[in-house]
Coordinates of C-alpha atoms in Angstrom, one line a residue:
M1 CA 16.5 -44.9 35.9
K2 CA 17.9 -41.5 35.2
T3 CA 20.1 -43.0 32.5
K4 CA 17.2 -44.8 31.0
G5 CA 15.1 -41.7 31.1
K6 CA 17.8 -39.7 29.3
Q7 CA 18.0 -42.4 26.6
V8 CA 14.2 -42.2 26.1
L9 CA 14.4 -38.5 25.9
S10 CA 17.3 -38.6 23.4
I11 CA 15.4 -41.0 21.2
A12 CA 12.3 -38.8 21.3
V13 CA 14.4 -35.8 20.3
I14 CA 16.0 -37.7 17.5
L15 CA 12.6 -38.9 16.2
F16 CA 11.3 -35.3 16.4
V17 CA 14.2 -33.9 14.5
T18 CA 14.0 -36.7 11.9
V19 CA 10.3 -36.1 11.3
C20 CA 10.9 -32.3 11.1
L21 CA 13.8 -32.8 8.6
T22 CA 11.8 -35.2 6.5
Y23 CA 8.9 -32.7 6.4
Y24 CA 11.1 -29.8 5.7
S25 CA 13.1 -31.5 3.0
N26 CA 9.8 -32.3 1.2
L27 CA 8.7 -28.7 1.8
I28 CA 11.8 -27.2 0.2
V29 CA 11.8 -29.7 -2.7
W30 CA 8.3 -28.5 -3.5
N31 CA 9.8 -25.0 -3.7
G32 CA 12.5 -26.1 -6.1
I33 CA 15.4 -26.1 -3.5
S34 CA 17.7 -29.1 -3.0
M35 CA 18.7 -30.3 0.4
N36 CA 22.3 -30.1 -0.8
D37 CA 21.9 -26.4 -1.2
L38 CA 21.4 -26.0 2.6
D39 CA 23.9 -26.0 5.4
K40 CA 23.0 -29.3 7.1
E41 CA 24.8 -28.4 10.3
S42 CA 22.5 -25.4 10.7
L43 CA 19.4 -27.7 10.8
T44 CA 19.1 -27.9 14.6
V45 CA 15.8 -28.5 16.3
G46 CA 15.4 -24.8 16.9
S47 CA 16.2 -23.8 13.3
V48 CA 13.8 -26.4 11.9
R49 CA 11.1 -25.0 14.2
K50 CA 11.9 -21.5 13.0
L51 CA 11.7 -22.5 9.4
L52 CA 8.4 -24.3 9.9
E53 CA 7.0 -21.2 11.6
E54 CA 8.2 -19.1 8.7
E55 CA 6.4 -21.4 6.3
E56 CA 3.2 -21.0 8.3
L57 CA 3.6 -17.2 8.0
V58 CA 4.0 -17.5 4.3
T59 CA 0.8 -19.5 4.1
E60 CA -1.0 -17.0 6.3
R61 CA -0.1 -14.1 3.9
A62 CA -3.1 -15.2 1.8
N63 CA -6.1 -13.2 2.8
S64 CA -9.5 -14.7 3.8
N65 CA -10.5 -14.9 0.1
G66 CA -7.5 -16.9 -0.8
Q67 CA -5.7 -14.0 -2.5
Q68 CA -2.0 -13.3 -2.3
K69 CA 0.3 -10.4 -3.0
R70 CA 2.4 -10.9 -6.2
L71 CA 5.1 -9.0 -8.1
P72 CA 3.5 -7.2 -11.1
Q73 CA 3.3 -9.0 -14.4
C74 CA 2.8 -5.7 -16.1
V75 CA 4.0 -2.2 -15.4
I76 CA 2.9 1.2 -16.8
I77 CA 6.2 3.0 -17.1
G78 CA 5.0 6.4 -18.2
A79 CA 5.1 9.0 -19.5
R80 CA 4.2 11.6 -17.1
K81 CA 1.1 13.7 -17.9
C82 CA 0.0 11.3 -20.7
G83 CA -2.9 9.6 -18.9
T84 CA -1.3 6.9 -16.8
R85 CA -3.7 7.3 -13.8
A86 CA -6.7 7.3 -16.1
L87 CA -5.5 4.1 -17.9
L88 CA -4.8 2.4 -14.6
E89 CA -8.3 3.2 -13.3
F90 CA -10.0 2.1 -16.5
L91 CA -8.0 -1.2 -16.6
G92 CA -9.1 -1.8 -13.0
L93 CA -12.6 -2.3 -14.3
H94 CA -11.4 -5.6 -15.8
P95 CA -12.0 -8.5 -13.4
L96 CA -8.7 -10.1 -14.2
I97 CA -6.6 -7.0 -13.5
Q98 CA -5.6 -5.9 -10.0
P99 CA -3.9 -2.5 -10.1
A100 CA -1.8 -1.1 -7.2
D101 CA -3.5 2.0 -5.7
Q102 CA -0.3 4.1 -5.3
E103 CA 2.8 4.7 -7.3
V104 CA 5.5 2.6 -5.6
H105 CA 8.6 4.2 -7.1
F106 CA 10.5 1.0 -6.6
F107 CA 12.8 1.1 -9.7
D108 CA 13.5 4.8 -9.8
D109 CA 14.2 5.3 -6.1
D110 CA 17.5 3.8 -4.8
R111 CA 16.3 3.6 -1.2
N112 CA 13.1 1.7 -2.2
Y113 CA 15.0 -0.5 -4.6
N114 CA 17.5 -1.5 -2.0
R115 CA 14.7 -2.7 0.2
G116 CA 14.3 -5.7 -2.1
Y117 CA 11.5 -7.5 -4.0
E118 CA 9.7 -8.5 -0.8
W119 CA 9.2 -4.9 0.1
Y120 CA 8.0 -4.2 -3.4
K121 CA 5.6 -7.1 -3.3
E122 CA 4.1 -5.9 0.0
H123 CA 3.0 -2.7 -1.9
M124 CA 1.1 -4.8 -4.4
P125 CA -2.7 -5.6 -4.1
Y126 CA -4.0 -9.0 -3.2
S127 CA -4.8 -11.1 -6.3
Y128 CA -5.9 -14.5 -7.4
P129 CA -3.4 -16.6 -9.5
K130 CA -5.1 -15.9 -12.8
Q131 CA -5.3 -12.2 -12.2
I132 CA -2.7 -9.7 -13.5
T133 CA -1.1 -7.4 -11.0
L134 CA -0.5 -4.0 -12.5
E135 CA 1.6 -1.1 -11.2
K136 CA 2.3 2.3 -12.6
S137 CA 5.1 4.8 -11.8
P138 CA 5.6 7.4 -14.6
R139 CA 9.1 8.3 -13.5
Y140 CA 10.3 4.9 -14.6
F141 CA 10.1 6.1 -18.2
I142 CA 12.9 8.6 -17.7
T143 CA 15.0 6.8 -15.0
E144 CA 18.2 5.5 -16.5
K145 CA 18.4 2.5 -14.2
A146 CA 14.8 1.4 -14.4
P147 CA 14.9 -0.7 -17.6
E148 CA 17.7 -2.9 -16.4
R149 CA 16.2 -3.2 -12.9
I150 CA 12.8 -4.3 -14.2
H151 CA 14.5 -6.7 -16.7
Q152 CA 16.5 -8.3 -13.8
M153 CA 13.2 -8.8 -11.9
N154 CA 11.3 -10.3 -14.8
S155 CA 12.8 -10.4 -18.3
S156 CA 9.4 -11.5 -19.8
I157 CA 7.3 -8.8 -18.1
K158 CA 4.9 -6.7 -20.2
L159 CA 5.3 -2.9 -20.2
I160 CA 2.8 -0.2 -21.2
V161 CA 3.9 3.3 -22.2
L162 CA 1.5 6.2 -22.9
L163 CA 2.5 8.9 -25.3
R164 CA 0.7 12.1 -26.4
N165 CA 1.5 15.1 -28.5
P166 CA 4.8 16.2 -27.0
T167 CA 4.0 19.9 -27.1
T168 CA 0.7 19.3 -25.3
R169 CA 2.5 17.2 -22.8
V170 CA 5.0 20.0 -22.0
I171 CA 2.1 22.4 -21.4
S172 CA 0.3 19.9 -19.2
D173 CA 3.4 19.3 -17.2
Y174 CA 3.9 23.1 -16.7
T175 CA 0.2 23.4 -15.8
Q176 CA 0.5 20.9 -13.0
V177 CA 3.6 22.5 -11.6
Y178 CA 2.0 25.9 -11.9
Y179 CA -1.0 24.9 -9.8
N180 CA 1.1 23.1 -7.2
K181 CA 3.3 26.1 -6.7
I182 CA 0.3 28.5 -6.5
A183 CA -1.3 26.3 -3.8
K184 CA 1.9 26.5 -1.8
G185 CA 2.2 30.3 -2.2
K186 CA 5.3 30.1 -4.3
D187 CA 6.3 32.2 -7.3
V188 CA 5.7 30.8 -10.7
D189 CA 7.8 31.4 -13.8
K190 CA 6.0 32.1 -17.1
F191 CA 5.8 29.3 -19.6
E192 CA 7.8 31.1 -22.3
D193 CA 10.5 32.0 -19.8
L194 CA 11.0 28.3 -19.1
V195 CA 10.6 26.8 -22.5
I196 CA 12.6 29.4 -24.5
D197 CA 16.4 29.9 -24.0
K198 CA 16.8 33.6 -23.8
K199 CA 20.4 33.5 -25.2
T200 CA 19.5 31.6 -28.4
N201 CA 15.8 32.3 -28.6
Q202 CA 15.4 28.5 -29.2
I203 CA 13.8 25.7 -27.2
N204 CA 15.4 25.3 -23.8
T205 CA 16.6 21.7 -23.9
G206 CA 17.5 22.0 -20.2
Y207 CA 13.9 22.3 -19.2
R208 CA 12.9 19.0 -17.7
A209 CA 9.4 19.1 -19.3
V210 CA 11.0 19.3 -22.7
Q211 CA 13.4 16.5 -22.0
I212 CA 10.6 14.1 -21.0
S213 CA 8.7 14.8 -24.3
I214 CA 11.7 13.6 -26.4
Y215 CA 10.2 10.1 -26.2
Y216 CA 12.6 8.6 -28.7
N217 CA 15.6 9.1 -26.4
H218 CA 13.9 7.4 -23.5
L219 CA 12.5 4.4 -25.5
L220 CA 15.9 3.7 -27.0
R221 CA 17.0 2.8 -23.5
W222 CA 14.1 0.5 -22.9
F223 CA 14.5 -1.4 -26.1
K224 CA 18.0 -2.3 -25.1
F225 CA 16.5 -4.6 -22.6
F226 CA 13.0 -5.5 -23.9
K227 CA 11.6 -6.7 -27.2
R228 CA 9.2 -4.5 -29.1
E229 CA 6.4 -7.0 -28.6
Q230 CA 6.8 -6.6 -24.8
V231 CA 6.0 -2.9 -24.9
H232 CA 2.6 -1.6 -25.8
V233 CA 2.3 2.0 -26.8
V234 CA -1.0 3.7 -25.9
D235 CA -2.1 6.8 -27.8
G236 CA -2.6 9.2 -24.9
D237 CA -4.6 11.7 -27.0
K238 CA -7.0 9.0 -28.1
L239 CA -7.4 7.9 -24.5
I240 CA -8.9 11.3 -23.8
T241 CA -11.3 11.3 -26.8
N242 CA -12.0 7.6 -27.3
P243 CA -10.8 5.7 -24.3
L244 CA -12.6 2.4 -25.0
S245 CA -10.6 1.7 -28.2
E246 CA -7.3 2.2 -26.3
I247 CA -8.4 0.1 -23.3
N248 CA -9.5 -2.8 -25.6
K249 CA -6.1 -2.7 -27.3
V250 CA -4.4 -3.1 -23.9
E251 CA -6.7 -6.0 -22.9
Q252 CA -5.6 -7.7 -26.1
F253 CA -2.0 -7.0 -25.4
L254 CA -2.4 -8.6 -22.0
G255 CA -4.0 -11.7 -23.5
L256 CA -7.4 -11.0 -21.9
Q257 CA -10.9 -11.0 -23.3
S258 CA -12.4 -7.6 -23.6
R259 CA -14.5 -7.0 -20.6
V260 CA -14.5 -3.2 -20.4
T261 CA -17.4 -1.9 -22.6
E262 CA -19.3 1.2 -23.3
N263 CA -21.4 0.4 -20.3
N264 CA -18.4 1.0 -18.0
I265 CA -17.5 4.4 -19.5
Y266 CA -19.4 7.6 -19.9
F267 CA -18.7 11.2 -20.8
N268 CA -19.2 13.6 -17.9
T269 CA -20.3 16.9 -19.3
T270 CA -19.6 18.7 -16.1
R271 CA -16.0 17.5 -15.9
G272 CA -15.4 17.5 -19.6
F273 CA -13.9 14.1 -19.8
Y274 CA -14.7 10.4 -19.6
C275 CA -15.5 8.8 -16.3
M276 CA -16.2 5.2 -15.1
R277 CA -19.2 3.2 -13.9
T278 CA -18.0 0.8 -11.2
P279 CA -20.0 -1.9 -9.4
K280 CA -19.1 -0.4 -6.0
T281 CA -19.5 3.4 -6.5
N282 CA -21.7 3.4 -9.7
Q283 CA -19.9 6.5 -11.0
K284 CA -16.3 7.5 -10.5
C285 CA -14.2 10.3 -12.0
L286 CA -10.6 11.2 -11.6
G287 CA -9.7 13.9 -9.1
L288 CA -10.2 17.7 -9.5
T289 CA -6.6 18.1 -10.6
K290 CA -7.3 16.2 -13.8
G291 CA -8.6 18.0 -16.9
R292 CA -7.5 21.4 -15.7
K293 CA -7.6 24.2 -18.3
H294 CA -4.2 24.9 -19.9
P295 CA -2.9 28.5 -20.0
H296 CA -2.9 30.4 -23.2
I297 CA 0.3 29.9 -25.2
E298 CA 1.4 32.2 -28.0
S299 CA 1.2 30.5 -31.4
S300 CA 4.9 31.4 -32.1
I301 CA 6.0 29.3 -29.1
L302 CA 3.7 26.4 -30.1
Q303 CA 5.2 26.5 -33.6
K304 CA 8.8 26.4 -32.2
L305 CA 7.9 23.5 -30.0
N306 CA 6.3 21.5 -32.8
E307 CA 9.3 22.2 -35.0
F308 CA 11.7 21.1 -32.3
F309 CA 10.0 17.8 -31.6
R310 CA 9.3 16.9 -35.3
P311 CA 12.6 15.2 -36.1
Y312 CA 12.5 13.3 -32.8
N313 CA 8.9 12.2 -33.5
K314 CA 9.9 10.8 -36.9
K315 CA 12.7 8.7 -35.3
L316 CA 10.2 7.6 -32.7
F317 CA 7.7 6.5 -35.3
S318 CA 10.3 4.4 -37.0
L319 CA 11.5 2.9 -33.7
I320 CA 8.1 1.7 -32.6
N321 CA 6.6 1.2 -36.1
Q322 CA 3.6 3.3 -35.1
T323 CA 2.6 6.8 -36.0
F324 CA 0.6 9.6 -34.3
D325 CA -0.9 12.8 -35.7
W326 CA 1.2 15.3 -33.9
D327 CA 2.0 17.8 -36.6
D328 CA -0.4 20.4 -35.3

């Protein structure tokens, strides 16, 4: 009886394993994986159960509305102080765009990058299959490794870069650092002391804010990995004065119908810039750190900055086949 009982139990176990293997083989074929790619010896009863449990977890990652987290199909790569946050918020008004709330800094931070794509995906918002997941981290623009890393993740991804008058961008960059240091009780250098090299009386090319504004140098690196049609350049100055026109161009670039209209955007006279009308909050403006008044800069320094950037701007216009009115 004991022998017969063991035989019955063995047959039951074999049948269970067979059913599990059949189910799992179908499961992995659906996911584009061949059974030949697996180590058959590792498919014990315990391992099959573990794999099935993992599949259930994958299924459960969808939220109650049937949305899932996905890697971004589009990334706003920069540039810093050119309106990346404003553009992200405006694009979030479109029902087919799901923006990430925070800057993830995946491709510019080695520690984050080494955590892998699953970690990156977990920082993305839930979305439906037809929605576009959008992320922005302005530091990508100036990070040497970022273009290749993004290309390795998705060679057909779409990129958005915002550019504004490079002189204005330097001043805006300085302004943000200025207020941040003041808030922390730290000493602040004068703008002219940072932007002018005392030895040569010329523009200090070692000043990080100046380096960021040499857009041509950075975009050269991006175009080594991406085609021009994959990169949409937004006029950051027009985004301030006429945001709707720039938003509609981005919608077109993403292959979407224009859904953001003048009903979604209004000029806030108190804040001095454009804000949003959203279904949830009715009205929404960017934080108090946005739109801060820039310090007064001597005209001679402004002239030096404009002259310094002019040759780089000309090469940029040729590179992207697009021009901006940055002479003044």
